[in-house]
Coordinates of C-alpha atoms and ligand atoms in Angstrom, one line a residue:
M26 CA 155.2 123.1 39.5
E27 CA 156.6 126.4 40.5
R28 CA 159.7 128.1 39.4
L29 CA 161.6 131.2 40.5
V30 CA 162.3 133.8 37.9
I31 CA 165.0 136.4 38.6
N32 CA 166.1 139.4 36.6
G33 CA 169.6 139.9 37.9
G34 CA 171.6 143.0 38.6
N35 CA 169.8 144.8 41.4
L36 CA 171.8 145.8 44.5
L37 CA 170.2 144.4 47.7
K38 CA 169.4 147.2 50.2
G39 CA 167.4 147.4 53.4
S40 CA 166.9 144.9 56.2
V41 CA 165.8 141.3 56.5
D42 CA 164.5 139.4 59.5
I43 CA 165.9 135.9 59.9
N44 CA 163.5 133.2 60.9
G45 CA 164.0 130.3 63.4
A46 CA 166.6 127.6 62.6
K47 CA 165.3 124.8 60.4
N48 CA 167.7 122.2 61.8
A49 CA 166.7 123.1 65.4
A50 CA 163.0 123.1 64.6
V51 CA 163.0 119.8 62.8
A52 CA 164.3 118.2 66.1
I53 CA 162.3 120.3 68.5
L54 CA 158.9 119.4 67.0
P55 CA 159.4 115.6 67.2
A56 CA 160.9 116.0 70.7
A57 CA 157.6 117.7 71.8
I58 CA 156.3 114.1 72.0
L59 CA 158.2 113.7 75.2
A60 CA 155.7 115.9 77.2
S61 CA 153.3 113.5 78.8
N62 CA 151.4 116.3 80.3
G63 CA 150.9 120.0 79.4
K64 CA 151.3 121.7 76.0
C65 CA 154.5 122.8 74.3
T66 CA 154.1 126.3 72.9
I67 CA 156.9 126.8 70.4
D68 CA 157.5 130.0 68.6
N69 CA 160.0 131.3 66.0
I70 CA 159.3 128.1 64.0
P71 CA 160.2 128.7 60.3
D72 CA 157.3 128.5 57.9
I73 CA 158.8 125.9 55.6
E74 CA 157.8 122.6 54.0
D75 CA 159.9 120.4 56.3
V76 CA 158.0 121.9 59.3
H77 CA 154.6 121.3 57.5
C78 CA 155.6 117.7 57.0
L79 CA 156.5 117.3 60.7
E80 CA 153.2 118.9 61.7
R81 CA 151.3 116.3 59.6
I82 CA 153.4 113.4 61.1
L83 CA 152.7 114.7 64.7
R84 CA 149.0 114.8 64.0
S85 CA 149.1 111.3 62.6
L86 CA 150.6 110.1 65.9
G87 CA 147.8 111.6 67.9
C88 CA 149.2 115.0 68.9
N89 CA 146.7 117.8 69.1
I90 CA 148.2 120.9 67.4
V91 CA 146.9 124.4 67.4
K92 CA 148.5 126.8 64.9
I93 CA 148.6 130.1 66.8
D94 CA 150.2 131.9 63.8
N95 CA 152.6 130.9 60.9
N96 CA 155.5 130.7 63.3
T97 CA 153.9 129.4 66.5
L98 CA 152.5 126.0 67.3
E99 CA 150.9 124.7 70.4
I100 CA 151.5 120.9 70.6
D101 CA 149.7 118.7 73.0
S102 CA 151.2 115.2 73.1
T103 CA 149.2 113.8 76.0
D104 CA 147.1 111.5 73.8
V105 CA 149.7 110.1 71.4
N106 CA 148.5 106.7 70.5
N107 CA 150.3 105.7 67.4
F108 CA 154.0 104.8 67.4
E109 CA 154.5 104.5 63.7
A110 CA 155.6 107.3 61.4
C111 CA 155.4 105.5 58.1
T112 CA 153.7 108.0 55.8
D113 CA 155.3 109.6 52.7
D114 CA 156.0 112.6 54.9
A115 CA 158.4 110.6 57.0
R116 CA 160.2 109.3 53.9
R117 CA 160.4 112.8 52.3
M118 CA 162.5 114.5 54.9
R119 CA 165.6 114.0 57.1
G120 CA 164.3 115.3 60.5
S121 CA 161.7 112.5 60.6
Y122 CA 164.4 110.3 62.2
Y123 CA 164.0 112.3 65.4
F124 CA 160.7 110.5 65.9
I125 CA 162.7 107.3 66.5
G126 CA 164.5 108.9 69.6
A127 CA 161.3 110.6 70.8
L128 CA 158.9 107.7 70.6
L129 CA 161.5 105.3 71.9
A130 CA 162.1 107.5 75.0
R131 CA 158.4 107.9 75.9
F132 CA 156.8 104.7 74.7
K133 CA 159.8 102.3 74.3
K134 CA 158.8 101.5 70.8
A135 CA 158.7 103.1 67.4
K136 CA 158.6 102.3 63.7
V137 CA 159.8 105.1 61.4
L138 CA 160.4 105.0 57.7
L139 CA 164.1 105.6 56.9
P140 CA 164.5 109.3 56.2
G141 CA 165.0 111.2 52.9
G142 CA 166.3 114.7 52.7
C143 CA 168.8 116.3 50.3
S144 CA 170.8 113.9 48.1
I145 CA 174.3 115.1 49.1
G146 CA 176.0 111.8 49.8
V147 CA 175.5 108.6 51.7
R148 CA 173.5 109.4 54.8
P149 CA 173.9 106.5 57.2
I150 CA 172.2 106.3 60.6
D151 CA 174.6 103.8 62.2
Q152 CA 175.6 106.1 64.9
H153 CA 172.0 106.8 65.9
I154 CA 171.5 103.0 66.1
K155 CA 174.7 102.5 68.0
G156 CA 173.4 105.0 70.6
F157 CA 169.9 103.4 70.9
E158 CA 171.3 100.0 71.3
A159 CA 173.7 101.2 74.0
L160 CA 170.7 102.5 75.9
G161 CA 169.1 99.0 75.7
A162 CA 167.0 99.1 72.6
E163 CA 166.7 96.5 69.9
V164 CA 166.9 98.0 66.4
V165 CA 165.8 96.2 63.2
I166 CA 165.8 97.7 59.8
E167 CA 163.0 96.1 57.8
H168 CA 161.1 97.0 54.6
G169 CA 162.7 100.5 54.6
A170 CA 161.8 101.3 58.2
A171 CA 163.6 101.4 61.5
I172 CA 161.8 99.4 64.1
V173 CA 163.0 100.0 67.6
K174 CA 161.8 98.6 71.0
A175 CA 163.1 98.2 74.5
D176 CA 161.7 96.9 77.8
K177 CA 163.5 99.8 79.5
L178 CA 166.2 102.2 78.6
K179 CA 169.3 102.5 80.8
G180 CA 171.9 105.2 80.8
A181 CA 175.2 104.4 79.1
N182 CA 178.5 105.8 78.0
I183 CA 178.5 106.3 74.3
F184 CA 181.5 107.5 72.2
F185 CA 180.4 108.4 68.7
D186 CA 182.7 107.2 65.9
V187 CA 181.9 110.4 63.8
V188 CA 180.8 113.8 64.8
S189 CA 177.1 113.7 63.8
V190 CA 174.5 116.4 64.5
G191 CA 171.6 113.9 63.9
A192 CA 173.0 111.1 66.1
T193 CA 174.0 113.5 68.9
I194 CA 170.5 115.0 69.0
N195 CA 168.6 111.7 68.5
V196 CA 170.4 109.8 71.2
M197 CA 170.2 112.8 73.6
I198 CA 166.4 112.8 73.1
A199 CA 166.2 109.1 73.7
A200 CA 168.3 109.3 76.9
T201 CA 166.2 112.0 78.6
L202 CA 163.8 109.4 80.1
A203 CA 166.3 106.6 80.5
E204 CA 167.2 105.2 83.9
G205 CA 170.4 106.7 85.2
V206 CA 173.1 108.8 83.6
T207 CA 174.1 108.8 79.9
V208 CA 177.4 110.3 78.8
L209 CA 177.8 111.2 75.1
E210 CA 181.3 111.8 73.8
N211 CA 182.6 113.1 70.5
V212 CA 179.3 114.9 70.0
A213 CA 178.3 117.7 67.6
K214 CA 178.5 121.2 69.0
E215 CA 176.3 123.1 66.5
P216 CA 174.0 125.8 67.9
H217 CA 171.0 123.7 67.1
V218 CA 172.3 120.9 69.3
V219 CA 172.4 123.4 72.2
D220 CA 168.9 124.7 71.3
V221 CA 167.4 121.2 71.4
A222 CA 169.1 120.5 74.8
N223 CA 167.7 123.8 76.1
F224 CA 164.2 122.9 74.8
L225 CA 164.4 119.4 76.5
N226 CA 165.6 121.0 79.7
S227 CA 162.6 123.4 79.6
M228 CA 160.4 120.3 79.5
G229 CA 162.1 119.0 82.6
A230 CA 165.1 117.0 81.2
D231 CA 168.4 117.2 83.0
I232 CA 171.1 117.7 80.3
K233 CA 174.4 119.4 80.8
G234 CA 177.3 120.1 78.5
A235 CA 175.5 120.7 75.1
G236 CA 177.8 122.8 73.0
T237 CA 181.0 121.1 74.4
D238 CA 182.5 117.7 73.5
I239 CA 180.7 115.8 76.3
I240 CA 177.0 115.8 77.0
R241 CA 175.7 114.4 80.3
I242 CA 172.1 113.4 80.6
K243 CA 170.6 112.4 83.9
G244 CA 167.4 110.5 83.1
V245 CA 164.1 111.9 84.6
E246 CA 160.8 110.2 85.3
S247 CA 158.6 112.3 83.0
M248 CA 158.6 115.5 81.0
K249 CA 156.0 118.2 80.7
G250 CA 154.9 121.0 78.3
C251 CA 156.8 124.3 78.2
S252 CA 157.1 127.6 76.2
Y253 CA 160.1 127.8 73.9
S254 CA 161.4 130.0 71.2
V255 CA 163.6 128.5 68.5
I256 CA 167.1 130.1 67.9
P257 CA 167.6 132.1 64.6
D258 CA 168.7 130.2 61.6
Q259 CA 172.5 130.5 61.1
I260 CA 172.3 129.2 57.5
E261 CA 169.4 131.4 56.4
A262 CA 171.4 134.4 57.9
G263 CA 174.6 133.2 56.1
T264 CA 172.7 133.0 52.8
F265 CA 171.5 136.6 53.0
M266 CA 175.0 137.8 54.1
I267 CA 176.5 136.1 51.0
A268 CA 173.7 137.5 48.7
A269 CA 174.4 141.0 50.1
V270 CA 178.1 140.7 49.3
A271 CA 177.5 139.1 45.9
T272 CA 175.3 142.0 44.8
G273 CA 177.6 144.7 46.4
G274 CA 174.6 145.7 48.5
D275 CA 174.1 147.1 52.0
V276 CA 171.9 144.9 54.1
Y277 CA 171.0 144.7 57.8
I278 CA 170.5 141.0 58.8
K279 CA 168.2 141.1 61.8
N280 CA 167.3 138.6 64.5
V281 CA 170.6 136.7 64.5
I282 CA 173.1 135.5 67.1
P283 CA 176.3 137.0 65.6
K284 CA 178.5 134.5 67.6
H285 CA 176.9 131.6 65.6
L286 CA 177.9 133.3 62.3
E287 CA 181.6 133.9 63.2
S288 CA 183.1 131.5 60.7
I289 CA 181.0 133.0 57.9
T290 CA 181.7 136.6 59.0
A291 CA 185.5 135.7 59.1
K292 CA 185.5 134.4 55.5
L293 CA 183.5 137.2 54.1
T294 CA 185.8 139.7 55.9
E295 CA 188.8 137.9 54.5
M296 CA 187.3 138.4 51.0
G297 CA 187.1 142.1 51.6
A298 CA 183.4 142.6 52.7
V299 CA 182.6 144.9 55.6
I300 CA 180.6 143.3 58.4
E301 CA 179.5 145.3 61.5
E302 CA 178.1 143.4 64.4
G303 CA 175.2 144.6 66.6
D304 CA 173.7 142.7 69.5
D305 CA 171.3 140.7 67.4
S306 CA 172.0 142.0 63.9
L307 CA 174.8 142.4 61.3
R308 CA 175.2 145.0 58.7
V309 CA 176.9 143.6 55.5
T310 CA 178.3 146.0 52.9
V311 CA 181.0 146.0 50.3
K312 CA 183.3 149.1 50.1
G313 CA 186.3 147.9 48.0
P314 CA 187.4 145.1 45.7
L315 CA 186.7 141.4 46.8
K316 CA 189.2 138.5 46.4
G317 CA 189.0 134.8 46.3
V318 CA 189.5 132.6 49.5
N319 CA 189.9 129.0 50.4
I320 CA 187.3 127.2 52.5
K321 CA 187.2 123.8 54.2
T322 CA 183.9 122.8 55.7
T323 CA 184.1 121.3 59.2
P324 CA 181.7 120.7 62.1
Y325 CA 180.8 123.8 64.3
P326 CA 182.5 126.1 65.1
G327 CA 184.2 125.6 61.7
F328 CA 182.8 126.7 58.3
P329 CA 179.3 125.1 57.9
T330 CA 178.9 122.6 55.0
D331 CA 175.3 124.0 54.6
I332 CA 176.7 127.4 53.4
Q333 CA 179.5 126.3 51.1
Q334 CA 177.2 126.0 48.0
P335 CA 176.0 129.6 48.3
M336 CA 179.6 130.6 48.8
S337 CA 180.6 128.9 45.6
T338 CA 178.4 131.3 43.7
L339 CA 179.9 134.3 45.3
L340 CA 183.5 133.0 44.8
S341 CA 182.8 132.4 41.1
T342 CA 182.1 136.1 40.7
V343 CA 185.3 137.5 42.3
P344 CA 188.7 137.6 40.8
G345 CA 191.3 135.0 41.8
R346 CA 191.3 131.2 42.4
S347 CA 189.3 129.8 45.4
L348 CA 189.2 126.3 46.7
I349 CA 186.2 124.8 48.5
T350 CA 186.9 121.5 50.2
E351 CA 183.8 119.7 51.4
S352 CA 184.7 117.4 54.2
I353 CA 181.3 116.4 55.6
W354 CA 179.3 115.2 52.5
E355 CA 181.0 113.4 49.6
N356 CA 178.5 114.6 47.0
R357 CA 177.7 118.2 47.7
H358 CA 179.1 119.8 44.5
K359 CA 176.2 118.8 42.2
H360 CA 175.1 122.4 41.8
I361 CA 178.4 123.2 40.1
D362 CA 177.2 121.9 36.7
E363 CA 174.2 124.3 37.0
L364 CA 176.5 127.3 37.9
K365 CA 178.7 126.4 34.9
K366 CA 175.6 126.9 32.7
M367 CA 175.7 130.5 33.9
G368 CA 179.3 131.0 33.0
A369 CA 181.1 130.0 36.2
N370 CA 184.6 128.6 35.7
I371 CA 184.7 125.7 38.2
K372 CA 186.3 122.3 38.2
V373 CA 185.4 119.6 40.7
E374 CA 188.1 117.2 41.8
G375 CA 186.7 114.7 44.3
R376 CA 185.7 116.8 47.3
V377 CA 187.3 120.0 46.1
A378 CA 185.8 122.6 43.9
I379 CA 188.4 124.7 42.2
I380 CA 186.9 128.0 41.3
D381 CA 188.5 130.5 38.9
G382 CA 186.6 133.6 39.6
S383 CA 185.4 135.6 36.7
Q384 CA 183.4 138.8 37.0
K385 CA 180.2 137.9 35.2
L386 CA 177.5 135.3 35.4
T387 CA 174.7 135.2 32.8
G388 CA 171.1 134.1 33.3
A389 CA 170.0 130.6 32.3
V390 CA 167.4 127.9 33.1
V391 CA 169.0 126.0 36.1
K392 CA 167.9 123.4 38.5
A393 CA 167.9 123.5 42.4
T394 CA 169.5 120.1 42.8
D395 CA 169.1 120.3 46.6
L396 CA 168.1 122.8 49.3
R397 CA 171.4 124.8 49.6
A398 CA 172.1 124.3 45.9
G399 CA 168.8 126.1 45.4
A400 CA 170.0 129.0 47.5
A401 CA 173.2 129.1 45.5
M402 CA 171.2 129.4 42.3
V403 CA 169.1 132.2 43.7
I404 CA 172.2 134.2 44.5
A405 CA 173.6 133.4 41.0
G406 CA 170.3 134.7 39.5
L407 CA 170.5 137.9 41.6
V408 CA 174.0 138.8 40.3
A409 CA 173.6 137.4 36.7
E410 CA 173.1 139.5 33.7
G411 CA 169.7 138.8 32.3
T412 CA 167.0 136.4 33.4
T413 CA 167.5 133.2 35.4
E414 CA 164.7 130.6 35.8
I415 CA 165.2 128.1 38.7
T416 CA 163.3 124.8 38.5
N417 CA 162.7 122.2 41.3
I418 CA 162.3 124.9 43.8
E419 CA 160.4 122.5 46.1
H420 CA 163.9 121.8 47.5
I421 CA 164.3 125.5 48.4
D422 CA 160.8 125.7 50.0
R423 CA 161.7 122.8 52.3
G424 CA 164.2 125.0 54.1
Y425 CA 164.0 128.7 53.3
P426 CA 160.8 130.5 54.4
H427 CA 159.4 132.7 51.6
I428 CA 162.8 133.3 50.0
D429 CA 161.3 135.2 47.1
N430 CA 159.3 137.7 49.3
K431 CA 162.4 138.3 51.4
F432 CA 164.7 139.0 48.5
R433 CA 162.0 141.1 46.8
A434 CA 161.7 143.3 49.9
L435 CA 165.5 143.9 49.6
G436 CA 165.1 145.2 46.0
A437 CA 165.6 142.0 44.0
D438 CA 163.5 141.4 40.9
I439 CA 162.3 137.9 41.7
R440 CA 159.0 136.2 41.3
R441 CA 157.4 132.8 41.5
I442 CA 155.6 131.4 38.5
E443 CA 153.5 128.3 38.0
V444 CA 154.4 126.2 35.0
E445 CA 152.7 123.1 33.5
E446 CA 155.0 120.1 33.6
Ligands
LIG511 N1 177.3 110.0 59.7 C1 177.6 108.7 59.8 N2 176.7 107.9 60.6 C2 175.6 108.4 61.2 C3 175.3 109.8 61.0 C4 176.2 110.6 60.3 O1 178.6 108.2 59.3 O2 174.9 107.7 61.9 C5 178.2 110.9 58.9 C6 177.5 111.4 57.6 O3 177.6 110.6 56.5 C7 178.3 112.7 57.4 C8 178.7 113.2 58.8 O4 178.5 112.0 59.6 O5 179.4 112.5 56.7 C9 177.8 114.3 59.4 O6 176.4 113.9 59.4 P1 175.4 114.5 60.4 O7 174.7 113.3 61.1 O8 176.0 115.6 61.2 O9 174.3 115.1 59.4 P2 172.7 115.0 59.6 O10 172.3 115.1 61.0 O11 172.1 114.0 58.7 C10 172.4 117.6 59.7 C11 171.6 118.6 58.9 C12 172.3 118.9 57.6 C13 173.8 119.3 57.8 C14 174.5 118.2 58.7 C15 175.9 118.7 59.0 C16 169.4 118.2 59.7 C17 168.0 117.8 59.4 N3 170.3 118.2 58.7 O12 172.3 116.4 58.9 O13 171.6 119.9 57.0 O14 174.4 119.4 56.5 O15 173.7 118.1 59.9 O16 175.9 119.9 59.7 O17 169.7 118.7 60.8 C18 170.8 121.3 55.3 O18 170.2 121.9 56.1 O19 170.8 121.6 54.1 C19 171.4 120.0 55.6 C20 171.7 119.1 54.8

């Protein structure tokens, strides 16, 4: 097993290139199955474990994949001949549930193991199922798998009970080849929802309204290959912004869409950091004292849940009391116990983390309890006095491409070691 070892205290300086968005890529790759002729050439794909998992699942379904380079795949789905994604890979990650929508749309049947992913709370898929059923599919959950089938799919009006990224994208994918018009209401508006819609439209789908409260999908007869570039990862960018502020550094965050980062930029600015926006980059520096702030996570364009854990590390190092209210996931404060081992003064009451900022964290052996918790630990290690060793970093590698190399290039003392279990 691998661990990350960090000797803290170095200021981060220089520039970092942000890779493609994990949560867009994990939907775009399964959606490539919709092309019944022609290849999808997709670039700016992050080189992460979740993507490697999806590649293996796509191959097991009969897709022909050529790896052009670490960030570009050419996927030919013409000969897909297996409609079951039931390997361990499907169970291991969250995004595998997009195979349900994609296989259902093209072949009217699918069997997919219920997805895994980070343990951050109950992760139901009732809204996905509600959408598939409204389109005319029959859905059965049996032996840990979702089995879906339909004679044909027919457009429908669907009002989601909760704002869900996964359900919005999955039902949008399923509706692309349905007969007639589908209208989705109370949808998620995250940048990756828009990115998946743009990808589907490049393949010949007819989707309007992604990024607003209502998405309208006019079913088409078939879809074809295309060339597409995944949008930059808002959460990877936010993680580097927070690390830059936490170390009091001076970092250019390149290949980003500053608009997607506004809620993070606003909070860091409120804390006292200085953020200068370029067309596709940000410069993050600290010129004066920082102060605590209150944060409540909400769906886009609000403050992203996926960045609150890294923020909790930063807030535990600045003077003053800060509150983080997690409104999306009921169990996303598990990393706080790890931060406390490093000296953080944090109390969790239900969904609220009450952080009394102190100035100093100290190195310790800590665990990455999930993906973003892992990023929070890396930032803690970067600012802590002494050495921090992070275990269970497979969670980090699922979603952050080469995080150690990227931080090392910015001046951090971070390395990966292999340990016997
Ligand atoms: N929900 C339901 N029913 C459903 C679906 C969701 O009640 O059928 C609830 C969830 O329990 C949650 C809320 O709706 O309380 C939002 O869940 P959502 O469906 O939006 O989450 P998701 O699609 O499972 C994606 C990301 C998460 C990110 C959330 C919220 C992927 C693969 N995962 O999850 O990313 O936290 O959206 O933005 O896209 C991460 O990257 O670290 C991560 C966990």
